[in-house]
Amino acid sequence: NENKMAKLEGNKWFVENLSGVTDCVVEVAEAKQGVFISKIKDSVVTIKGKCSAIAIESAEGSGIIFDDVVAIVEVINSKKVQLQANGALNQLQIDKTSGATIFLQTEASQGAEIVTSLSSELNIVVPGADEEADPIEHPVPEQYVSKFVDGKLVTGPTDHV
């Protein structure tokens, strides 16, 4: 793999310090390999093949496209990012991120558990009912209400009518 933008160290690919690069492709050879993406701006990273996990931190105005992920995709400290899951996805964790749009393109990705904390402007997008239909966007709640019910604290998203 002649990719100078991504280096493999042990079982982990590192993609770091990209700016304005839209053609970075990581070809994962084995499912035990993970991908760590850090400090990218206005860039697109495509991960081909099945990997163990993807960690994205300090990404801004960038997109990450991936196939199958065995364990987890994490996004931390990022702004205006787009993720596109083209294969199976088990869990997605988003922390301290504003303006993330996640495209879950397959049934195998739509079953993923999505955990968010300290994040805003998050949207999950799934394909429409058929080829002709527009994609369906689902905003992730940002505001919650908590109250005591029978001595237990119960928290849920606020209902905006």
PDB file of C-alpha atoms in Angstrom:
ATOM      1  CA  ASN A   1       0.000   0.000   0.000  1.00  0.00           C
ATOM      2  CA  GLU A   2       1.697   3.178  -1.239  1.00  0.00           C
ATOM      3  CA  ASN A   3      -0.454   5.394   0.963  1.00  0.00           C
ATOM      4  CA  LYS A   4       1.803   8.007   2.541  1.00  0.00           C
ATOM      5  CA  MET A   5      -1.159   9.592   4.367  1.00  0.00           C
ATOM      6  CA  ALA A   6      -1.840   6.481   6.474  1.00  0.00           C
ATOM      7  CA  LYS A   7       0.752   4.456   8.379  1.00  0.00           C
ATOM      8  CA  LEU A   8       0.280   1.009   9.855  1.00  0.00           C
ATOM      9  CA  GLU A   9       1.928   0.475  13.249  1.00  0.00           C
ATOM     10  CA  GLY A  10       1.249  -2.933  14.754  1.00  0.00           C
ATOM     11  CA  ASN A  11      -2.497  -3.491  14.320  1.00  0.00           C
ATOM     12  CA  LYS A  12      -3.434   0.196  14.083  1.00  0.00           C
ATOM     13  CA  TRP A  13      -3.606   2.530  11.112  1.00  0.00           C
ATOM     14  CA  PHE A  14      -2.816   6.184  11.836  1.00  0.00           C
ATOM     15  CA  VAL A  15      -4.177   9.024   9.696  1.00  0.00           C
ATOM     16  CA  GLU A  16      -3.055  12.343  11.166  1.00  0.00           C
ATOM     17  CA  ASN A  17      -2.637  16.032  10.374  1.00  0.00           C
ATOM     18  CA  LEU A  18      -4.432  16.139   7.015  1.00  0.00           C
ATOM     19  CA  SER A  19      -5.790  19.391   5.611  1.00  0.00           C
ATOM     20  CA  GLY A  20      -7.754  19.636   2.379  1.00  0.00           C
ATOM     21  CA  VAL A  21      -7.019  16.004   1.406  1.00  0.00           C
ATOM     22  CA  THR A  22     -10.062  14.326  -0.142  1.00  0.00           C
ATOM     23  CA  ASP A  23      -8.549  11.078  -1.441  1.00  0.00           C
ATOM     24  CA  CYS A  24      -7.044   9.360   1.612  1.00  0.00           C
ATOM     25  CA  VAL A  25      -7.894   5.647   1.379  1.00  0.00           C
ATOM     26  CA  VAL A  26      -6.999   3.114   4.082  1.00  0.00           C
ATOM     27  CA  GLU A  27      -7.165  -0.506   2.880  1.00  0.00           C
ATOM     28  CA  VAL A  28      -7.623  -2.663   5.975  1.00  0.00           C
ATOM     29  CA  ALA A  29      -6.186  -6.134   5.416  1.00  0.00           C
ATOM     30  CA  GLU A  30      -7.385  -7.869   8.606  1.00  0.00           C
ATOM     31  CA  ALA A  31     -10.409  -7.399  10.865  1.00  0.00           C
ATOM     32  CA  LYS A  32      -8.126  -7.060  13.907  1.00  0.00           C
ATOM     33  CA  GLN A  33      -6.693  -3.803  12.530  1.00  0.00           C
ATOM     34  CA  GLY A  34      -8.068  -0.535  13.915  1.00  0.00           C
ATOM     35  CA  VAL A  35      -7.958   2.987  12.496  1.00  0.00           C
ATOM     36  CA  PHE A  36      -7.047   6.147  14.428  1.00  0.00           C
ATOM     37  CA  ILE A  37      -7.837   9.452  12.699  1.00  0.00           C
ATOM     38  CA  SER A  38      -6.598  12.637  14.340  1.00  0.00           C
ATOM     39  CA  LYS A  39      -6.339  16.353  13.555  1.00  0.00           C
ATOM     40  CA  ILE A  40      -7.864  16.334  10.088  1.00  0.00           C
ATOM     41  CA  LYS A  41      -9.502  19.380   8.522  1.00  0.00           C
ATOM     42  CA  ASP A  42     -11.574  19.701   5.330  1.00  0.00           C
ATOM     43  CA  SER A  43     -10.598  16.156   4.350  1.00  0.00           C
ATOM     44  CA  VAL A  44     -12.217  12.841   3.401  1.00  0.00           C
ATOM     45  CA  VAL A  45     -10.898   9.489   4.645  1.00  0.00           C
ATOM     46  CA  THR A  46     -12.254   6.259   3.139  1.00  0.00           C
ATOM     47  CA  ILE A  47     -11.655   3.010   5.037  1.00  0.00           C
ATOM     48  CA  LYS A  48     -12.087  -0.114   2.896  1.00  0.00           C
ATOM     49  CA  GLY A  49     -12.596  -3.553   4.389  1.00  0.00           C
ATOM     50  CA  LYS A  50     -13.547  -4.807   7.857  1.00  0.00           C
ATOM     51  CA  CYS A  51     -11.702  -3.229  10.806  1.00  0.00           C
ATOM     52  CA  SER A  52     -11.889  -3.710  14.573  1.00  0.00           C
ATOM     53  CA  ALA A  53     -12.574  -0.079  15.532  1.00  0.00           C
ATOM     54  CA  ILE A  54     -12.293   3.512  14.330  1.00  0.00           C
ATOM     55  CA  ALA A  55     -11.364   6.425  16.599  1.00  0.00           C
ATOM     56  CA  ILE A  56     -11.726   9.954  15.255  1.00  0.00           C
ATOM     57  CA  GLU A  57     -10.530  12.915  17.272  1.00  0.00           C
ATOM     58  CA  SER A  58     -10.132  16.619  16.518  1.00  0.00           C
ATOM     59  CA  ALA A  59     -11.664  16.376  13.050  1.00  0.00           C
ATOM     60  CA  GLU A  60     -13.202  19.472  11.493  1.00  0.00           C
ATOM     61  CA  GLY A  61     -15.235  19.890   8.315  1.00  0.00           C
ATOM     62  CA  SER A  62     -14.330  16.349   7.280  1.00  0.00           C
ATOM     63  CA  GLY A  63     -15.916  13.075   6.193  1.00  0.00           C
ATOM     64  CA  ILE A  64     -15.126   9.478   7.082  1.00  0.00           C
ATOM     65  CA  ILE A  65     -16.560   6.669   4.945  1.00  0.00           C
ATOM     66  CA  PHE A  66     -16.207   3.082   6.149  1.00  0.00           C
ATOM     67  CA  ASP A  67     -17.366  -0.477   5.548  1.00  0.00           C
ATOM     68  CA  ASP A  68     -17.668  -2.975   8.434  1.00  0.00           C
ATOM     69  CA  VAL A  69     -16.575  -2.163  11.984  1.00  0.00           C
ATOM     70  CA  VAL A  70     -16.494  -5.018  14.495  1.00  0.00           C
ATOM     71  CA  ALA A  71     -16.514  -3.064  17.768  1.00  0.00           C
ATOM     72  CA  ILE A  72     -16.979   0.713  17.889  1.00  0.00           C
ATOM     73  CA  VAL A  73     -16.650   3.975  16.013  1.00  0.00           C
ATOM     74  CA  GLU A  74     -15.777   6.859  18.354  1.00  0.00           C
ATOM     75  CA  VAL A  75     -15.848  10.563  17.528  1.00  0.00           C
ATOM     76  CA  ILE A  76     -14.301  12.933  20.086  1.00  0.00           C
ATOM     77  CA  ASN A  77     -13.719  16.723  20.099  1.00  0.00           C
ATOM     78  CA  SER A  78     -14.842  17.255  16.509  1.00  0.00           C
ATOM     79  CA  LYS A  79     -16.839  19.840  14.533  1.00  0.00           C
ATOM     80  CA  LYS A  80     -18.912  19.562  11.359  1.00  0.00           C
ATOM     81  CA  VAL A  81     -18.116  15.955  10.518  1.00  0.00           C
ATOM     82  CA  GLN A  82     -19.938  13.435   8.367  1.00  0.00           C
ATOM     83  CA  LEU A  83     -19.688   9.688   8.865  1.00  0.00           C
ATOM     84  CA  GLN A  84     -20.989   7.160   6.378  1.00  0.00           C
ATOM     85  CA  ALA A  85     -21.423   3.525   7.420  1.00  0.00           C
ATOM     86  CA  ASN A  86     -21.648   1.318   4.316  1.00  0.00           C
ATOM     87  CA  GLY A  87     -21.525  -1.997   6.199  1.00  0.00           C
ATOM     88  CA  ALA A  88     -22.101  -3.437   9.653  1.00  0.00           C
ATOM     89  CA  LEU A  89     -21.742  -1.208  12.697  1.00  0.00           C
ATOM     90  CA  ASN A  90     -22.132  -2.325  16.304  1.00  0.00           C
ATOM     91  CA  GLN A  91     -21.731   0.868  18.337  1.00  0.00           C
ATOM     92  CA  LEU A  92     -21.181   4.548  17.651  1.00  0.00           C
ATOM     93  CA  GLN A  93     -19.989   6.846  20.424  1.00  0.00           C
ATOM     94  CA  ILE A  94     -19.934  10.623  19.998  1.00  0.00           C
ATOM     95  CA  ASP A  95     -18.378  12.853  22.672  1.00  0.00           C
ATOM     96  CA  LYS A  96     -17.770  16.614  22.744  1.00  0.00           C
ATOM     97  CA  THR A  97     -18.750  17.005  19.088  1.00  0.00           C
ATOM     98  CA  SER A  98     -20.918  19.619  17.376  1.00  0.00           C
ATOM     99  CA  GLY A  99     -22.471  19.294  13.963  1.00  0.00           C
ATOM    100  CA  ALA A 100     -22.137  15.585  13.169  1.00  0.00           C
ATOM    101  CA  THR A 101     -24.221  13.893  10.481  1.00  0.00           C
ATOM    102  CA  ILE A 102     -24.151  10.101  10.467  1.00  0.00           C
ATOM    103  CA  PHE A 103     -25.365   8.254   7.372  1.00  0.00           C
ATOM    104  CA  LEU A 104     -26.393   4.672   8.195  1.00  0.00           C
ATOM    105  CA  GLN A 105     -26.638   3.228   4.682  1.00  0.00           C
ATOM    106  CA  THR A 106     -27.398  -0.425   5.506  1.00  0.00           C
ATOM    107  CA  GLU A 107     -29.703  -2.443   7.743  1.00  0.00           C
ATOM    108  CA  ALA A 108     -26.531  -3.813   9.347  1.00  0.00           C
ATOM    109  CA  SER A 109     -25.548  -0.293  10.443  1.00  0.00           C
ATOM    110  CA  GLN A 110     -29.037   0.814  11.450  1.00  0.00           C
ATOM    111  CA  GLY A 111     -29.035  -1.681  14.330  1.00  0.00           C
ATOM    112  CA  ALA A 112     -26.091   0.131  15.936  1.00  0.00           C
ATOM    113  CA  GLU A 113     -26.280   1.496  19.447  1.00  0.00           C
ATOM    114  CA  ILE A 114     -25.588   5.250  19.367  1.00  0.00           C
ATOM    115  CA  VAL A 115     -24.182   6.816  22.554  1.00  0.00           C
ATOM    116  CA  THR A 116     -23.782  10.596  22.739  1.00  0.00           C
ATOM    117  CA  SER A 117     -22.478  12.935  25.416  1.00  0.00           C
ATOM    118  CA  LEU A 118     -21.680  16.654  25.549  1.00  0.00           C
ATOM    119  CA  SER A 119     -22.591  16.942  21.854  1.00  0.00           C
ATOM    120  CA  SER A 120     -24.932  19.120  19.794  1.00  0.00           C
ATOM    121  CA  GLU A 121     -26.419  19.333  16.294  1.00  0.00           C
ATOM    122  CA  LEU A 122     -26.319  15.575  15.702  1.00  0.00           C
ATOM    123  CA  ASN A 123     -28.359  13.992  12.919  1.00  0.00           C
ATOM    124  CA  ILE A 124     -28.733  10.347  11.976  1.00  0.00           C
ATOM    125  CA  VAL A 125     -29.695   9.860   8.319  1.00  0.00           C
ATOM    126  CA  VAL A 126     -31.085   6.634   6.836  1.00  0.00           C
ATOM    127  CA  PRO A 127     -32.084   5.892   3.235  1.00  0.00           C
ATOM    128  CA  GLY A 128     -35.723   6.386   2.226  1.00  0.00           C
ATOM    129  CA  ALA A 129     -38.134   3.499   1.665  1.00  0.00           C
ATOM    130  CA  ASP A 130     -36.910   2.966  -1.912  1.00  0.00           C
ATOM    131  CA  GLU A 131     -34.406   4.305  -4.465  1.00  0.00           C
ATOM    132  CA  GLU A 132     -36.690   7.240  -5.348  1.00  0.00           C
ATOM    133  CA  ALA A 133     -37.410   8.329  -1.769  1.00  0.00           C
ATOM    134  CA  ASP A 134     -35.448  11.056  -0.011  1.00  0.00           C
ATOM    135  CA  PRO A 135     -33.217  10.034   2.888  1.00  0.00           C
ATOM    136  CA  ILE A 136     -34.835  10.394   6.319  1.00  0.00           C
ATOM    137  CA  GLU A 137     -33.101  12.591   8.880  1.00  0.00           C
ATOM    138  CA  HIS A 138     -33.458  11.935  12.627  1.00  0.00           C
ATOM    139  CA  PRO A 139     -32.147  14.646  14.972  1.00  0.00           C
ATOM    140  CA  VAL A 140     -30.637  13.372  18.237  1.00  0.00           C
ATOM    141  CA  PRO A 141     -32.232  15.096  21.262  1.00  0.00           C
ATOM    142  CA  GLU A 142     -30.045  17.691  22.991  1.00  0.00           C
ATOM    143  CA  GLN A 143     -32.345  18.630  25.846  1.00  0.00           C
ATOM    144  CA  TYR A 144     -33.523  16.313  28.618  1.00  0.00           C
ATOM    145  CA  VAL A 145     -35.876  16.498  31.544  1.00  0.00           C
ATOM    146  CA  SER A 146     -35.395  14.627  34.820  1.00  0.00           C
ATOM    147  CA  LYS A 147     -37.906  14.042  37.595  1.00  0.00           C
ATOM    148  CA  PHE A 148     -38.423  11.744  40.535  1.00  0.00           C
ATOM    149  CA  VAL A 149     -40.954   8.991  39.930  1.00  0.00           C
ATOM    150  CA  ASP A 150     -41.626   6.614  42.839  1.00  0.00           C
ATOM    151  CA  GLY A 151     -38.318   7.596  44.480  1.00  0.00           C
ATOM    152  CA  LYS A 152     -36.205   7.020  41.345  1.00  0.00           C
ATOM    153  CA  LEU A 153     -34.746   9.679  39.078  1.00  0.00           C
ATOM    154  CA  VAL A 154     -36.131   9.234  35.548  1.00  0.00           C
ATOM    155  CA  THR A 155     -34.573  11.118  32.626  1.00  0.00           C
ATOM    156  CA  GLY A 156     -35.777  11.369  29.043  1.00  0.00           C
ATOM    157  CA  PRO A 157     -35.646  13.709  26.061  1.00  0.00           C
ATOM    158  CA  THR A 158     -37.927  16.749  26.265  1.00  0.00           C
ATOM    159  CA  ASP A 159     -41.021  16.515  24.101  1.00  0.00           C
ATOM    160  CA  HIS A 160     -41.226  19.447  21.717  1.00  0.00           C
ATOM    161  CA  VAL A 161     -44.752  19.722  20.418  1.00  0.00           C
TER     162      VAL A 161
END
